[in-house]
XYZ file of C-alpha atoms in Angstrom:
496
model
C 12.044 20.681 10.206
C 10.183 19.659 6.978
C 11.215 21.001 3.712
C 8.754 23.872 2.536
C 5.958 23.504 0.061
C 7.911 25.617 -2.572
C 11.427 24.064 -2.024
C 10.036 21.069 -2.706
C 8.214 21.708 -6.163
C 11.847 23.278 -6.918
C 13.327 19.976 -6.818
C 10.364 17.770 -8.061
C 11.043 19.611 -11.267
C 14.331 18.627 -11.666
C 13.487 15.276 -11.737
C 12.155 13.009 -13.723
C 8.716 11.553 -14.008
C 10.243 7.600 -12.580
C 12.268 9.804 -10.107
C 8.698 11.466 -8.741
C 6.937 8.592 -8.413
C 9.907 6.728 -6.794
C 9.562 9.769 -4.309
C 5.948 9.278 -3.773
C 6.302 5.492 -3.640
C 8.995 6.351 -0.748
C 6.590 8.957 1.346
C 3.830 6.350 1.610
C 3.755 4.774 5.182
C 4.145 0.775 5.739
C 0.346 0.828 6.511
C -0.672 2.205 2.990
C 2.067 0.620 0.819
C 0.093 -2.467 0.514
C -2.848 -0.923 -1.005
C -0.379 0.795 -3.329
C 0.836 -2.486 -4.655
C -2.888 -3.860 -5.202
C -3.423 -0.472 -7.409
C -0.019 -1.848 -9.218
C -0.866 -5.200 -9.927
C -4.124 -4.110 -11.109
C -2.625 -1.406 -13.417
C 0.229 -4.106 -14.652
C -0.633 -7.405 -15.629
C 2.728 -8.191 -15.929
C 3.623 -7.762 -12.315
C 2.251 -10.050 -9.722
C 2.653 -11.458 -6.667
C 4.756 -14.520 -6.582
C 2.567 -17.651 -5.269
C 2.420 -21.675 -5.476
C -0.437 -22.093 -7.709
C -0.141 -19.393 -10.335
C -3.708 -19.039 -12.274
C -2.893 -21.129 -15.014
C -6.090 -20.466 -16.456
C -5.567 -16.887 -17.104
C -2.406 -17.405 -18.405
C -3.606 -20.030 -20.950
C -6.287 -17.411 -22.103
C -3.955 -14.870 -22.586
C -1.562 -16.548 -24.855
C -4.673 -18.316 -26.865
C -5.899 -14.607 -27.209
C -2.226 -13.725 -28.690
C -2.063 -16.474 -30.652
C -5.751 -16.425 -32.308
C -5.150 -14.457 -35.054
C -7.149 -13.621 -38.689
C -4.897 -12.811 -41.173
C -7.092 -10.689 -43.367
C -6.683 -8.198 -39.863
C -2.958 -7.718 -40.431
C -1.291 -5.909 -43.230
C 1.795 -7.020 -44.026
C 2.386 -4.941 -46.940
C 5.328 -3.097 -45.919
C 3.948 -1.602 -42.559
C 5.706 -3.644 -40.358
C 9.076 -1.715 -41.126
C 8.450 0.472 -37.950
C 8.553 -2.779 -35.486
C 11.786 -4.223 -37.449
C 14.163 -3.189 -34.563
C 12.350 -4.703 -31.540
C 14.620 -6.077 -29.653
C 13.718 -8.746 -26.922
C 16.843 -10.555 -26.961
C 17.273 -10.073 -22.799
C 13.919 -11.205 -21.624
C 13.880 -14.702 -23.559
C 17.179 -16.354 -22.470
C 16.468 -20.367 -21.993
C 18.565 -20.053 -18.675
C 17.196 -18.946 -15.513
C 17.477 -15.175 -17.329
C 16.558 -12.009 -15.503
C 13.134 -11.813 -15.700
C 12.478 -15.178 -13.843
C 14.828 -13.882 -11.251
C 13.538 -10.704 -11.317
C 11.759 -10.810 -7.671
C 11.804 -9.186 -4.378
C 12.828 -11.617 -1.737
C 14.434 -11.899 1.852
C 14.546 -14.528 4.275
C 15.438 -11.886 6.868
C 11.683 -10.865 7.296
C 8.892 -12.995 8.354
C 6.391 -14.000 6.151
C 2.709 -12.905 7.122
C 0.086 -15.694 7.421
C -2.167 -15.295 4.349
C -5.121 -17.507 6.270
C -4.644 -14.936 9.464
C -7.720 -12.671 9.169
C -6.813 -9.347 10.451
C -9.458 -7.852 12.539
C -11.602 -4.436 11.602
C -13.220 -2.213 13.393
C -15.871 -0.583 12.062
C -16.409 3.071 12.839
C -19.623 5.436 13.064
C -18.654 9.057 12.331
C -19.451 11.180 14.775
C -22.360 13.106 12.289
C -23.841 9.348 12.030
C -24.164 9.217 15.449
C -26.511 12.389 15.948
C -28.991 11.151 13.151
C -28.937 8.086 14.658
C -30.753 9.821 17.559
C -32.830 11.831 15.999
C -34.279 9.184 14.129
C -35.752 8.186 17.385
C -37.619 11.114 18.059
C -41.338 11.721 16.967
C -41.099 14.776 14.834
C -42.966 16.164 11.606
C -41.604 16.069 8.173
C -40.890 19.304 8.064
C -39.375 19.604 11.582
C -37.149 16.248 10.770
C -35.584 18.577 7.634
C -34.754 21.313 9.625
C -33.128 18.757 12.589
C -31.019 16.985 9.442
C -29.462 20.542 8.164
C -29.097 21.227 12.054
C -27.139 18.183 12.284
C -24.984 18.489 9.083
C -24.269 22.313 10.090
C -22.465 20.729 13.428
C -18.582 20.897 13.525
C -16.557 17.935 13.786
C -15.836 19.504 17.619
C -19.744 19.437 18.099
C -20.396 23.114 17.754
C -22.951 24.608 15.839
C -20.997 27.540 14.974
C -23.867 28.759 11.925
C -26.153 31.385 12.802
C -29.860 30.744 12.921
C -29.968 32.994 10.260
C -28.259 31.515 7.860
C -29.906 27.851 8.534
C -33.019 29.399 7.432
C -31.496 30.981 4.860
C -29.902 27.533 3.547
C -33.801 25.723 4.008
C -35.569 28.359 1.874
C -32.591 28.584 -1.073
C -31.484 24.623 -1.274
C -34.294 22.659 -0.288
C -37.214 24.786 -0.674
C -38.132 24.343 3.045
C -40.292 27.475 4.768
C -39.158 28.467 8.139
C -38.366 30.733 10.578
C -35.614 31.540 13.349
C -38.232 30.912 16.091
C -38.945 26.969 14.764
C -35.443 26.744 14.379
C -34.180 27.455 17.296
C -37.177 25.251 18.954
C -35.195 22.402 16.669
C -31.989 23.367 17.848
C -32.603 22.694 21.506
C -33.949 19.159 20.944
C -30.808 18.545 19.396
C -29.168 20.003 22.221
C -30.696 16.899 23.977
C -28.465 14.390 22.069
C -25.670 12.640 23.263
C -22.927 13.172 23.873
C -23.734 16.178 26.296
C -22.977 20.119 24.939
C -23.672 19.276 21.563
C -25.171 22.016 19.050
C -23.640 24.430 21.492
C -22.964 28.118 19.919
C -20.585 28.559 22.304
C -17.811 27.261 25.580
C -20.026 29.121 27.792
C -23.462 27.073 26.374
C -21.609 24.140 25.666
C -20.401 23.669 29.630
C -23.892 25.115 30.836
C -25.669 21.974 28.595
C -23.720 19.376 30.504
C -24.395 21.116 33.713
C -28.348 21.369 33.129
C -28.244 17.496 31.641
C -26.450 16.993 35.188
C -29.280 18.900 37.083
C -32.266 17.010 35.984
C -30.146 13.789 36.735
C -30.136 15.181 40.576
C -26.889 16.078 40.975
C -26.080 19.399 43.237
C -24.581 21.482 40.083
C -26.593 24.831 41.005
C -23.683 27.111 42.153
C -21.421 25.516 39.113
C -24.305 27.345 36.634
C -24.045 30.522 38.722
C -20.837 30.819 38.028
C -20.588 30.015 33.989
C -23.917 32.152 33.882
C -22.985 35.061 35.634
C -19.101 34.706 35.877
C -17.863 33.099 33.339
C -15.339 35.621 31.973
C -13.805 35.541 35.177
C -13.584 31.946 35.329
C -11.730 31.850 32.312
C -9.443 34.252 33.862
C -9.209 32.713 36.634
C -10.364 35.541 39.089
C -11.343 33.494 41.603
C -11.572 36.140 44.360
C -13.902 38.093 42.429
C -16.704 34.949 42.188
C -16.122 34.237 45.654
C -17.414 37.816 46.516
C -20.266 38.323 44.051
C -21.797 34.460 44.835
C -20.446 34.652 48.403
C -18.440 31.390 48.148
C -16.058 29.938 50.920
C -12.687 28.302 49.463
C -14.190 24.741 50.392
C -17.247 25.564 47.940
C -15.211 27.397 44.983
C -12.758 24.464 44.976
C -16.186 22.101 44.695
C -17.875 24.298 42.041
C -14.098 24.201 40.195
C -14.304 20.693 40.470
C -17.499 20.294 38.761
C -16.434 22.601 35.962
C -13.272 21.319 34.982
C -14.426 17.516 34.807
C -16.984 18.626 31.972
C -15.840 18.395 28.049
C -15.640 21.358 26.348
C -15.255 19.659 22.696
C -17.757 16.964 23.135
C -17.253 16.009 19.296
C -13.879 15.840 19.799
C -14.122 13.288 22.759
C -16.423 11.175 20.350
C -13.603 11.223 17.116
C -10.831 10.457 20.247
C -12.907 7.257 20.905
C -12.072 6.159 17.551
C -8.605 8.116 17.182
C -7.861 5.476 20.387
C -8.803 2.590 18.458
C -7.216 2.793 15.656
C -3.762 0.965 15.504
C -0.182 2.336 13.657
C 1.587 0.419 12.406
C 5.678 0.188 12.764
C 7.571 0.800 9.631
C 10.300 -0.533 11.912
C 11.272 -2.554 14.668
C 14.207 -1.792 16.958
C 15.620 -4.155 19.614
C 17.952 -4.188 22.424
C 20.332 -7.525 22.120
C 21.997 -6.920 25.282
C 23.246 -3.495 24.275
C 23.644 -4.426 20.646
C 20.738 -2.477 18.481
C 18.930 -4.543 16.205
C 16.699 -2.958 13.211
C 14.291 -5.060 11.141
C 12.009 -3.654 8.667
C 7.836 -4.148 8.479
C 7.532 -7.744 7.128
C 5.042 -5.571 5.032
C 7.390 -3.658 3.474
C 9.500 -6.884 1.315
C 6.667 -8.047 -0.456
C 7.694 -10.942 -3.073
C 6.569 -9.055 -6.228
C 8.086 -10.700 -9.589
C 7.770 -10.809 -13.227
C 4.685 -12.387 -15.100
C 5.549 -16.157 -16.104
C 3.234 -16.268 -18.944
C 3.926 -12.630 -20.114
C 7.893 -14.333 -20.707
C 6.174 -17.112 -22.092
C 4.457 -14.933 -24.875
C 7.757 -13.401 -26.113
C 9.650 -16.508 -26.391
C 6.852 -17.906 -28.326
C 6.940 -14.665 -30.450
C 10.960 -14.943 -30.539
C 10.635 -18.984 -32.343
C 8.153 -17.540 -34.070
C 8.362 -16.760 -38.165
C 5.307 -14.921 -39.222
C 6.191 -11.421 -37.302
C 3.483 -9.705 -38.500
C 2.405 -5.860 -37.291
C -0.187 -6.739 -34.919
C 2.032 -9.277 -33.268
C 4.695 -6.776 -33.290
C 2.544 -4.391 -31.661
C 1.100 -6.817 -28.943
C 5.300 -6.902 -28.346
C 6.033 -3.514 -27.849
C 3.103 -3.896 -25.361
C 4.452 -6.221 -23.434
C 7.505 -4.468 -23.557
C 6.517 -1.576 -22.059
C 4.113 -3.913 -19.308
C 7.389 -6.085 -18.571
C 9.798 -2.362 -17.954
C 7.434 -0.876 -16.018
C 6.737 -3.800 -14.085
C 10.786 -4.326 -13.664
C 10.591 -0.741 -12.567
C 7.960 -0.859 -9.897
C 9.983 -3.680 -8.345
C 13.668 -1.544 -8.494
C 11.227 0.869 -6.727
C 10.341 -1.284 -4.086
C 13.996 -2.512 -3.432
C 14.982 1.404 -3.269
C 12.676 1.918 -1.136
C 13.834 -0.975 1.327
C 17.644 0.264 1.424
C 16.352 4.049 1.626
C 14.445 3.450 4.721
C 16.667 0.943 6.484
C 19.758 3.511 5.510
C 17.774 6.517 7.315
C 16.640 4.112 10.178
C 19.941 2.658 10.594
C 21.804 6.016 11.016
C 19.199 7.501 13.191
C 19.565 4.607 15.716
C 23.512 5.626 15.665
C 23.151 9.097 15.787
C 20.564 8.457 19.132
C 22.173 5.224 20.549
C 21.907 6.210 23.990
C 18.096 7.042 23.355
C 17.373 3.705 22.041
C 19.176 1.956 24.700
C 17.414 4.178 27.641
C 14.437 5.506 26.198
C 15.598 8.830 28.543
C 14.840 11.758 26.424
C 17.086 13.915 27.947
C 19.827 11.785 25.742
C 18.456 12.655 22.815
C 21.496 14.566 20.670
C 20.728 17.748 18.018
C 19.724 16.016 14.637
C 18.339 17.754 11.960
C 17.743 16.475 8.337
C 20.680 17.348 7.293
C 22.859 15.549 9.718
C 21.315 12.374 8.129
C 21.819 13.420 4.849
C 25.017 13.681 4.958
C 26.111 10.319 6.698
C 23.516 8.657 4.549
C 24.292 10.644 1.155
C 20.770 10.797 0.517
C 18.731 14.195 -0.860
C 17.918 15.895 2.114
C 14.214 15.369 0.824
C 14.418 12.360 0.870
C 15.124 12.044 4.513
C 12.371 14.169 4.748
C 9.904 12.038 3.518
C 11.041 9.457 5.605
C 11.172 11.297 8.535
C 7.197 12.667 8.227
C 5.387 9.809 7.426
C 7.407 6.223 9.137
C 7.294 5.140 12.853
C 9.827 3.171 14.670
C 8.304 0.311 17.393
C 11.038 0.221 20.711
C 10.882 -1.599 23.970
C 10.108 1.968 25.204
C 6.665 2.390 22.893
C 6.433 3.838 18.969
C 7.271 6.562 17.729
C 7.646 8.840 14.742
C 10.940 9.508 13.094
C 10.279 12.882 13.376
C 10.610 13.011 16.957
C 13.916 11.998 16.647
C 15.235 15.449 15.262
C 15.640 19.149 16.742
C 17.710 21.722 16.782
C 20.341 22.638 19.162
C 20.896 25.033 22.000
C 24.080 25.986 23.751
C 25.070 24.997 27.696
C 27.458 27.405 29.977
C 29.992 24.820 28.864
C 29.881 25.650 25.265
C 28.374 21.658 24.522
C 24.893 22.050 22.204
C 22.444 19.862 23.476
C 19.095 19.139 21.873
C 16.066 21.384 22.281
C 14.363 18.282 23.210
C 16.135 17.689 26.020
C 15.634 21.218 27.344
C 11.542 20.857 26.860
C 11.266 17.678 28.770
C 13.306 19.418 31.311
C 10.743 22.529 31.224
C 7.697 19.590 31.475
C 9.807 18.306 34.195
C 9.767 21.701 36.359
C 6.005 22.659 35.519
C 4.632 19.131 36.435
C 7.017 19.397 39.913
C 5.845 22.931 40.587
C 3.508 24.431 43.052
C -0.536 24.586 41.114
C -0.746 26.860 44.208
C 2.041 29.061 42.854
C 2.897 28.191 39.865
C 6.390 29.337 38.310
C 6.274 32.236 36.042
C 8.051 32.356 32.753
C 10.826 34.440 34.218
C 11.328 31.927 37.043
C 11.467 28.831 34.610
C 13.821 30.505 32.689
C 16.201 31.490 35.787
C 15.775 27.964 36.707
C 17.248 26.578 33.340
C 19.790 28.765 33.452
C 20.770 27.506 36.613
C 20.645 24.432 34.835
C 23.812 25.291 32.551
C 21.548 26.027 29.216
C 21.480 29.826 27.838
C 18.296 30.552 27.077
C 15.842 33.502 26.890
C 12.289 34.254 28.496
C 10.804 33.962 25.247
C 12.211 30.999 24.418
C 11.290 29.631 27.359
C 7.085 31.235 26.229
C 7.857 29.074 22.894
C 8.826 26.183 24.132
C 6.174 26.198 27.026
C 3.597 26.631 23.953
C 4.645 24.191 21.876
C 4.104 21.384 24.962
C 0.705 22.804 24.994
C 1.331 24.505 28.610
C -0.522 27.492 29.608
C 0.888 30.418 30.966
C 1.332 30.163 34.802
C -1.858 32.342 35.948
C -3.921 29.671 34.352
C -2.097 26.679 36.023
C -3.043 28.021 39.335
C -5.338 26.022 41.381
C -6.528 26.062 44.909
């Protein structure tokens, strides 16, 4: 759906250097845009925000600084011929000239409380966590070294996928620590203690087995559910059930409780600790949609209009300069700065504005190409749209709809969502109609999640099903879409 890597480097060099970073002011998401400003205003004094009480003292300071000047530091001997043709006629109009109306308003959004203090969170990685704990065990120096590489060798997932080896290896060559594999590994199972449970595993097999012994010494009945990963665990995997019910003599009623016990254990347990704060964290809409009764309404991100003008007392300086009749070179110079401050500042702002009518022109023609989606939140409505369906009714660069599409979510009555989800590709019907691809995998979700787990349906039975369905599709079509909705294959859905 995206545009490749290589594509787009093609057309990045066609453009030019304002073009790129008009681009890369356009790919950054309502959340970050703010922070993307502050770098701006800090770059720029001659943009700012536009407030009731400007800082008058900083103003005043910067024109006493312009107009403090030695003489015997300017040479006016001819070497002010180069600055002759500065030109500043359009930015010191006495009427309300451009510049002073140079801003970034509309009414249409809602302004954002500048006393409302927006709550944080504040996180602790998942790495943090583990030294937390081991800072609360009673350990030598030596042992607390080896325990801090452990630690820092530990995937995100909470794996510890080095071998011993090599972590010995790594103490001797980078911090001069002596060791062995035996001391190492003695360090490795205390860390195995931490929370959560299965961390510092090598492996699925240890990983699940950690949980289950952390479960044993709490007194729960786990003993057959470590037979079975100990001795069986290939064929658990497999899910050759019959085959651990004869080797650990098992009746259905206890497979389906040792199952039971297995499945409700975590076999990332770093992973469940960065979901904790994945579920925190908040995204915020780029835009809102809303349903009038039946009449679509789109409003932009309040944060996405900021009120961005012109610097008062950077105009101020040039019209001072403009009355002015000693022009001398370092004046002039101090000029052409301000120039180039004032243009780029005028710039960033034209930016801003394109960005505003770029997104709400993409946003605005994806709610009419999906009306029926945004009216019934029923995905099955959802019509084939691909980038450059939007390019075209938009007239937009097809990467630029692109960079929309990847990095902007849309807020509806029916939850958020990413632009992206909005496009796929098509597939024919018996009918000849195309209908989106979308459609036909929430269909395929639909038929899995009604199935059998006793029996579940088989590729080749999903697929006859969908073509009974009207919709032409092949068996490995059906394998591609069942992968891309993260659905096993139909041996591994089976359950007692």
């Amino acid at each position: 759906m995206a545009l490749s890597q290589s594509l787009q480097q093609k057309l990045l060099q066609k453009l030019s250097p304002q073009q790129i970073q008009l681009m890369k002011l356009l790919q950054v998401p309502t959340a970050n845009l703010e922070e993307r400003i502050k770098e701006e205003l800090e770059e720029n004094p001659a943009l700012e925000l536009s407030e009731e009480n400007h800082d008058e003292q900083y103003d005043n300071e910067t024109k006493d600084e312009f107009d403090s000047s030695d003489e015997e530091d300017f040479d006016v001997d001819g070497s002010e011929d180069e600055y002759d043709n500065i030109d500043i006629s359009e930015y010191v109009g006495d009427e309300d000239g451009e510049i002073a109306d140079y801003k970034l308003r509309d009414d249409n959004y809602p302004e954002m409380d500048d006393k409302k203090i927006v709550p944080y969170k504040i996180e602790t990685s998942f790495h943090e966590h583990l030294l937390g704990q081991l800072g609360m065990l009673k350990m030598s120096d030596n042992e607390r070294r080896i325990a801090e590489q452990i630690v820092g060798s530990i995937d995100d997932d909470g794996y510890l996928r080095r071998e011993t080896a090599a972590i010995v290896d790594d103490l001797a060559f980078r911090q001069n620590i002596e060791t062995n594999e035996q001391e190492v590994e003695k360090v490795i199972r205390l860390v195995q203690q931490f929370d959560p449970p299965g961390v510092c595993a090598r492996d699925l097999q240890e990983c699940l087995l950690l949980q289950l012994y952390r479960q044993q010494r709490e007194g729960k009945n786990v003993d057959k559910a470590i037979d079975v990963l100990t001795d069986y665990f290939d064929e658990f995997t497999k899910k050759h059930y019959d085959k651990i019910q004869r080797g650990l003599n098992l009746d259905d009623d206890a497979l389906k409780e040792v199952i039971s016990q297995i499945i409700r254990l975590t076999p990332k347990p770093g992973g469940n600790h960065a979901d904790i704060n994945k579920a925190e964290s908040y995204v915020v809409p780029d835009f809102f949609v809303y349903n009038n009764g039946g009449k679509l309404e789109l409003t932009l991100n309040s944060k996405n209009a900021p009120d961005l003008r012109i610097s008062e007392g950077y105009r101020d300086m040039l019209r001072e300069y403009d009355k002015g009749s000693k022009k001398d070179k370092r004046q002039k110079e101090a000029i052409l700065f301000i120039k180039q401050k004032i243009d780029a500042a005028k710039w960033f702002i034209d930016a801003i504005k394109q960005r505003q009518h770029t997104l709400s022109s993409v946003m605005e023609t994806i709610m009419s190409y999906q009306r029926d989606f945004f009216l019934t939140g029923d995905e099955t409505t959802l019509k084939p749209m691909i980038l450059k369906d939007i390019a075209e009714r938009t007239g937009l660069d097809i990467s630029t709809v692109s960079r929309v599409a990847n990095s902007k979510f849309v807020q509806t009555e029916f939850g958020t969502y990413r632009l992206k989800f909005f496009f796929s590709e098509s597939l024919s019907t018996d009918s000849g109609e195309e209908v989106s691809t979308r459609e036909v995998k929430k269909i395929l979700s639909d038929l899995i999640e009604g199935e059998s787990k006793k029996k579940p349906l088989s590729d080749e039975k999903l697929t006859e099903l969908l073509q009974e369905k009207g919709y032409n599709i092949a068996r490995r079509t059906v394998a591609k879409y069942r992968e891309q909705l993260n659905i096993p294959v139909a041996r591994l859905r089976k359950e007692l």
